[in-house]
């Protein structure tokens, strides 16, 4: 559980307001930024807490992408790396 994770609405507004071309996320948490980047096909680089967190987050993101019906989710430019 990540108590200080931003909402999806905040993430969408920040990306729209700043015309972001890519995201470097040093606190992946539950993957809100990663999911938004997958939906918008925005390059994403995230640092996870551990390799277990990385595997769980990757599984969660794939499930979310399938639930959101994101086409070619496996081709989205995102990367996760454990600390």
Coordinates of N, CA, C and O in Angstrom, one line a residue, residues 1-6 25-34 44 46-49 53-54 56-58 60-61 80:
X1 N 0.8 -1.2 0.0 CA 0.0 0.0 0.0 C 0.9 1.2 0.0 O 1.8 1.3 0.8
X2 N 0.6 2.1 -0.9 CA 1.4 3.4 -1.0 C 0.4 4.6 -0.7 O -0.4 4.9 -1.5
X3 N 0.6 5.1 0.5 CA -0.4 6.1 0.9 C -0.2 7.5 0.3 O -1.1 8.3 0.3
X4 N 0.9 7.8 -0.3 CA 1.2 9.1 -0.9 C 1.2 9.1 -2.4 O 1.8 9.9 -3.1
X5 N 0.6 8.1 -3.0 CA 0.5 7.9 -4.5 C -0.4 9.0 -5.0 O -1.5 9.2 -4.5
X6 N -0.1 9.6 -6.1 CA -1.0 10.6 -6.7 C -2.1 9.9 -7.4 O -2.1 8.7 -7.8
X25 N 10.4 7.9 -13.0 CA 9.7 7.7 -11.8 C 10.6 7.0 -10.8 O 10.9 5.8 -10.9
X26 N 11.1 7.8 -9.8 CA 12.0 7.2 -8.8 C 11.3 6.5 -7.6 O 11.9 6.0 -6.7
X27 N 9.9 6.7 -7.6 CA 9.1 6.1 -6.6 C 7.9 5.4 -7.3 O 6.8 6.0 -7.2
X28 N 8.1 4.3 -7.9 CA 7.0 3.7 -8.7 C 5.7 3.4 -7.9 O 4.6 3.6 -8.4
X29 N 5.8 3.0 -6.7 CA 4.7 2.7 -5.9 C 3.8 1.7 -6.5 O 4.2 0.6 -6.9
X30 N 2.5 2.0 -6.7 CA 1.5 1.1 -7.3 C 1.5 1.2 -8.8 O 0.7 0.5 -9.5
X31 N 2.2 2.1 -9.5 CA 2.3 2.2 -10.9 C 1.3 3.1 -11.6 O 1.0 3.0 -12.8
X32 N 0.9 4.1 -10.9 CA -0.1 5.1 -11.5 C 0.6 5.8 -12.7 O 0.0 5.9 -13.7
X33 N 1.8 6.3 -12.5 CA 2.5 6.9 -13.6 C 2.7 6.0 -14.7 O 2.6 6.3 -15.9
X34 N 3.1 4.8 -14.4 CA 3.4 3.8 -15.5 C 2.2 3.5 -16.3 O 2.2 3.4 -17.5
X44 N 8.6 5.6 -20.3 CA 8.6 5.5 -18.9 C 9.7 4.7 -18.3 O 10.0 3.6 -18.9
X46 N 11.0 3.5 -14.5 CA 10.7 3.5 -13.1 C 11.6 2.7 -12.2 O 12.1 1.6 -12.7
X47 N 11.9 3.1 -11.0 CA 12.8 2.4 -10.1 C 11.9 1.8 -9.0 O 11.1 2.5 -8.3
X48 N 12.0 0.5 -8.8 CA 11.2 -0.2 -7.8 C 11.9 -0.4 -6.5 O 13.2 -0.3 -6.5
X49 N 11.2 -0.9 -5.5 CA 11.9 -1.1 -4.2 C 12.7 -2.4 -4.2 O 13.7 -2.4 -3.4
X53 N 9.1 -6.4 -5.9 CA 8.2 -5.3 -6.3 C 8.1 -5.1 -7.8 O 7.1 -4.9 -8.3
X54 N 9.2 -5.2 -8.5 CA 9.3 -5.1 -9.9 C 8.4 -6.1 -10.6 O 7.6 -5.8 -11.4
X56 N 5.9 -7.9 -9.2 CA 4.5 -7.7 -8.9 C 3.9 -6.5 -9.6 O 2.8 -6.5 -10.1
X57 N 4.7 -5.4 -9.8 CA 4.2 -4.2 -10.5 C 4.0 -4.5 -12.0 O 3.1 -4.1 -12.6
X58 N 5.0 -5.3 -12.5 CA 4.8 -5.6 -14.0 C 3.6 -6.5 -14.2 O 2.8 -6.2 -15.1
X60 N 0.9 -6.5 -12.3 CA -0.3 -5.6 -12.1 C -0.5 -4.7 -13.3 O -1.7 -4.5 -13.7
X61 N 0.6 -4.1 -13.9 CA 0.4 -3.3 -15.0 C -0.1 -4.0 -16.3 O -1.0 -3.5 -17.0
X80 N 11.2 -1.1 -15.9 CA 11.3 -1.1 -14.4 C 12.6 -1.7 -14.0 O 13.0 -2.7 -14.5

